[in-house]
Amino acid sequence: MATTIAIRFPLGRYHATPWDRSVNEGSVEWPPSPWRLLRALVATWYTRWPDLPAQVLDGILGALGGPPSYLAPSAQSAHTRHYL
C-alpha cells in the first residue's frame, strides 16, 4: 500500500541541515529525509494529539517506514553566512 505525503512551503523556502553535518558546511538536505518526516509526525502527536493511542501511531509509522520515492520540484541549493 503506497502512502502519499504532500508538503507545501508557503514562503517557497525550505531550510534543513543534513544529519551529522555542521550548519557552517553549507550542506542542504533536499528532499527532506524520511527520518525528519517521521520525527515531525511523532512531535505532532506529542504536542497536538496526545489522546491518540500509541498503538495507532505505531501503525501509522509502520506504514510509512518503507523506502521512499520522491517526486520533488527542481531546487537550488544556497547558503548564507551571518556575522553578528
mmCIF file with all atom_site columns, C-alpha atoms in Angstrom:
data_model
loop_
_atom_site.group_PDB
_atom_site.id
_atom_site.type_symbol
_atom_site.label_atom_id
_atom_site.label_alt_id
_atom_site.label_comp_id
_atom_site.label_asym_id
_atom_site.label_entity_id
_atom_site.label_seq_id
_atom_site.pdbx_PDB_ins_code
_atom_site.Cartn_x
_atom_site.Cartn_y
_atom_site.Cartn_z
_atom_site.occupancy
_atom_site.B_iso_or_equiv
_atom_site.pdbx_formal_charge
_atom_site.auth_seq_id
_atom_site.auth_comp_id
_atom_site.auth_asym_id
_atom_site.auth_atom_id
_atom_site.pdbx_PDB_model_num
ATOM 1  C CA . MET A 1 1  ? 0.000  0.000  0.000  1.00 0.00 ? 1  MET A CA 1
ATOM 2  C CA . ALA A 1 2  ? 1.502  3.313  -1.077 1.00 0.00 ? 2  ALA A CA 1
ATOM 3  C CA . THR A 1 3  ? 1.208  6.394  1.070  1.00 0.00 ? 3  THR A CA 1
ATOM 4  C CA . THR A 1 4  ? 1.482  9.886  -0.370 1.00 0.00 ? 4  THR A CA 1
ATOM 5  C CA . ILE A 1 5  ? 2.604  12.853 1.673  1.00 0.00 ? 5  ILE A CA 1
ATOM 6  C CA . ALA A 1 6  ? 2.365  16.332 0.174  1.00 0.00 ? 6  ALA A CA 1
ATOM 7  C CA . ILE A 1 7  ? 4.486  19.054 1.715  1.00 0.00 ? 7  ILE A CA 1
ATOM 8  C CA . ARG A 1 8  ? 3.973  22.709 0.909  1.00 0.00 ? 8  ARG A CA 1
ATOM 9  C CA . PHE A 1 9  ? 6.161  25.624 1.840  1.00 0.00 ? 9  PHE A CA 1
ATOM 10 C CA . PRO A 1 10 ? 4.041  28.795 1.982  1.00 0.00 ? 10 PRO A CA 1
ATOM 11 C CA . LEU A 1 11 ? 7.040  31.086 1.534  1.00 0.00 ? 11 LEU A CA 1
ATOM 12 C CA . GLY A 1 12 ? 8.661  28.875 -1.090 1.00 0.00 ? 12 GLY A CA 1
ATOM 13 C CA . ARG A 1 13 ? 11.684 28.171 1.105  1.00 0.00 ? 13 ARG A CA 1
ATOM 14 C CA . TYR A 1 14 ? 12.994 25.160 2.966  1.00 0.00 ? 14 TYR A CA 1
ATOM 15 C CA . HIS A 1 15 ? 15.920 25.169 5.357  1.00 0.00 ? 15 HIS A CA 1
ATOM 16 C CA . ALA A 1 16 ? 17.388 21.960 6.756  1.00 0.00 ? 16 ALA A CA 1
ATOM 17 C CA . THR A 1 17 ? 20.892 20.802 7.552  1.00 0.00 ? 17 THR A CA 1
ATOM 18 C CA . PRO A 1 18 ? 21.593 17.107 6.865  1.00 0.00 ? 18 PRO A CA 1
ATOM 19 C CA . TRP A 1 19 ? 22.090 14.830 9.852  1.00 0.00 ? 19 TRP A CA 1
ATOM 20 C CA . ASP A 1 20 ? 25.642 14.795 11.259 1.00 0.00 ? 20 ASP A CA 1
ATOM 21 C CA . ARG A 1 21 ? 26.694 17.881 9.300  1.00 0.00 ? 21 ARG A CA 1
ATOM 22 C CA . SER A 1 22 ? 27.660 21.268 10.632 1.00 0.00 ? 22 SER A CA 1
ATOM 23 C CA . VAL A 1 23 ? 25.495 24.283 9.957  1.00 0.00 ? 23 VAL A CA 1
ATOM 24 C CA . ASN A 1 24 ? 28.528 26.120 8.560  1.00 0.00 ? 24 ASN A CA 1
ATOM 25 C CA . GLU A 1 25 ? 29.279 23.470 5.902  1.00 0.00 ? 25 GLU A CA 1
ATOM 26 C CA . GLY A 1 26 ? 26.590 24.832 3.614  1.00 0.00 ? 26 GLY A CA 1
ATOM 27 C CA . SER A 1 27 ? 25.040 21.404 3.018  1.00 0.00 ? 27 SER A CA 1
ATOM 28 C CA . VAL A 1 28 ? 21.326 21.324 2.305  1.00 0.00 ? 28 VAL A CA 1
ATOM 29 C CA . GLU A 1 29 ? 19.053 18.361 2.874  1.00 0.00 ? 29 GLU A CA 1
ATOM 30 C CA . TRP A 1 30 ? 16.751 18.175 -0.122 1.00 0.00 ? 30 TRP A CA 1
ATOM 31 C CA . PRO A 1 31 ? 14.391 16.419 -0.357 1.00 0.00 ? 31 PRO A CA 1
ATOM 32 C CA . PRO A 1 32 ? 13.579 16.051 3.351  1.00 0.00 ? 32 PRO A CA 1
ATOM 33 C CA . SER A 1 33 ? 14.834 12.763 4.756  1.00 0.00 ? 33 SER A CA 1
ATOM 34 C CA . PRO A 1 34 ? 12.312 10.137 5.872  1.00 0.00 ? 34 PRO A CA 1
ATOM 35 C CA . TRP A 1 35 ? 13.782 10.384 9.370  1.00 0.00 ? 35 TRP A CA 1
ATOM 36 C CA . ARG A 1 36 ? 12.936 14.107 9.508  1.00 0.00 ? 36 ARG A CA 1
ATOM 37 C CA . LEU A 1 37 ? 9.359  13.471 8.375  1.00 0.00 ? 37 LEU A CA 1
ATOM 38 C CA . LEU A 1 38 ? 8.775  10.660 10.877 1.00 0.00 ? 38 LEU A CA 1
ATOM 39 C CA . ARG A 1 39 ? 10.216 12.779 13.712 1.00 0.00 ? 39 ARG A CA 1
ATOM 40 C CA . ALA A 1 40 ? 7.841  15.598 12.753 1.00 0.00 ? 40 ALA A CA 1
ATOM 41 C CA . LEU A 1 41 ? 4.872  13.229 12.909 1.00 0.00 ? 41 LEU A CA 1
ATOM 42 C CA . VAL A 1 42 ? 5.879  11.953 16.352 1.00 0.00 ? 42 VAL A CA 1
ATOM 43 C CA . ALA A 1 43 ? 6.427  15.517 17.620 1.00 0.00 ? 43 ALA A CA 1
ATOM 44 C CA . THR A 1 44 ? 2.997  16.493 16.299 1.00 0.00 ? 44 THR A CA 1
ATOM 45 C CA . TRP A 1 45 ? 1.473  13.522 18.102 1.00 0.00 ? 45 TRP A CA 1
ATOM 46 C CA . TYR A 1 46 ? 3.044  14.588 21.408 1.00 0.00 ? 46 TYR A CA 1
ATOM 47 C CA . THR A 1 47 ? 2.077  18.245 21.142 1.00 0.00 ? 47 THR A CA 1
ATOM 48 C CA . ARG A 1 48 ? -1.185 18.259 19.175 1.00 0.00 ? 48 ARG A CA 1
ATOM 49 C CA . TRP A 1 49 ? -2.870 14.877 19.610 1.00 0.00 ? 49 TRP A CA 1
ATOM 50 C CA . PRO A 1 50 ? -1.784 13.245 22.894 1.00 0.00 ? 50 PRO A CA 1
ATOM 51 C CA . ASP A 1 51 ? -5.129 11.410 23.175 1.00 0.00 ? 51 ASP A CA 1
ATOM 52 C CA . LEU A 1 52 ? -4.291 9.228  20.161 1.00 0.00 ? 52 LEU A CA 1
ATOM 53 C CA . PRO A 1 53 ? -3.256 5.779  21.441 1.00 0.00 ? 53 PRO A CA 1
ATOM 54 C CA . ALA A 1 54 ? 0.400  4.876  20.910 1.00 0.00 ? 54 ALA A CA 1
ATOM 55 C CA . GLN A 1 55 ? -0.619 1.692  19.077 1.00 0.00 ? 55 GLN A CA 1
ATOM 56 C CA . VAL A 1 56 ? -2.350 3.765  16.388 1.00 0.00 ? 56 VAL A CA 1
ATOM 57 C CA . LEU A 1 57 ? 0.753  5.919  15.980 1.00 0.00 ? 57 LEU A CA 1
ATOM 58 C CA . ASP A 1 58 ? 2.901  2.777  15.730 1.00 0.00 ? 58 ASP A CA 1
ATOM 59 C CA . GLY A 1 59 ? 0.673  1.549  12.902 1.00 0.00 ? 59 GLY A CA 1
ATOM 60 C CA . ILE A 1 60 ? 0.987  4.853  11.059 1.00 0.00 ? 60 ILE A CA 1
ATOM 61 C CA . LEU A 1 61 ? 4.766  4.919  11.442 1.00 0.00 ? 61 LEU A CA 1
ATOM 62 C CA . GLY A 1 62 ? 4.977  1.281  10.377 1.00 0.00 ? 62 GLY A CA 1
ATOM 63 C CA . ALA A 1 63 ? 3.070  2.068  7.190  1.00 0.00 ? 63 ALA A CA 1
ATOM 64 C CA . LEU A 1 64 ? 5.457  4.935  6.463  1.00 0.00 ? 64 LEU A CA 1
ATOM 65 C CA . GLY A 1 65 ? 8.611  3.011  7.338  1.00 0.00 ? 65 GLY A CA 1
ATOM 66 C CA . GLY A 1 66 ? 9.316  1.644  3.867  1.00 0.00 ? 66 GLY A CA 1
ATOM 67 C CA . PRO A 1 67 ? 11.843 3.105  1.433  1.00 0.00 ? 67 PRO A CA 1
ATOM 68 C CA . PRO A 1 68 ? 10.604 6.397  -0.016 1.00 0.00 ? 68 PRO A CA 1
ATOM 69 C CA . SER A 1 69 ? 10.332 7.591  -3.576 1.00 0.00 ? 69 SER A CA 1
ATOM 70 C CA . TYR A 1 70 ? 10.195 11.303 -4.260 1.00 0.00 ? 70 TYR A CA 1
ATOM 71 C CA . LEU A 1 71 ? 8.544  13.498 -6.828 1.00 0.00 ? 71 LEU A CA 1
ATOM 72 C CA . ALA A 1 72 ? 10.153 16.797 -5.985 1.00 0.00 ? 72 ALA A CA 1
ATOM 73 C CA . PRO A 1 73 ? 10.326 20.045 -7.932 1.00 0.00 ? 73 PRO A CA 1
ATOM 74 C CA . SER A 1 74 ? 13.679 21.319 -9.072 1.00 0.00 ? 74 SER A CA 1
ATOM 75 C CA . ALA A 1 75 ? 15.527 23.098 -6.310 1.00 0.00 ? 75 ALA A CA 1
ATOM 76 C CA . GLN A 1 76 ? 18.522 25.321 -5.979 1.00 0.00 ? 76 GLN A CA 1
ATOM 77 C CA . SER A 1 77 ? 20.962 24.901 -3.128 1.00 0.00 ? 77 SER A CA 1
ATOM 78 C CA . ALA A 1 78 ? 22.028 28.088 -1.369 1.00 0.00 ? 78 ALA A CA 1
ATOM 79 C CA . HIS A 1 79 ? 23.901 29.068 1.744  1.00 0.00 ? 79 HIS A CA 1
ATOM 80 C CA . THR A 1 80 ? 24.319 32.348 3.603  1.00 0.00 ? 80 THR A CA 1
ATOM 81 C CA . ARG A 1 81 ? 26.593 33.349 6.443  1.00 0.00 ? 81 ARG A CA 1
ATOM 82 C CA . HIS A 1 82 ? 25.566 35.866 9.048  1.00 0.00 ? 82 HIS A CA 1
ATOM 83 C CA . TYR A 1 83 ? 28.152 37.574 11.228 1.00 0.00 ? 83 TYR A CA 1
ATOM 84 C CA . LEU A 1 84 ? 26.885 39.351 14.290 1.00 0.00 ? 84 LEU A CA 1
#
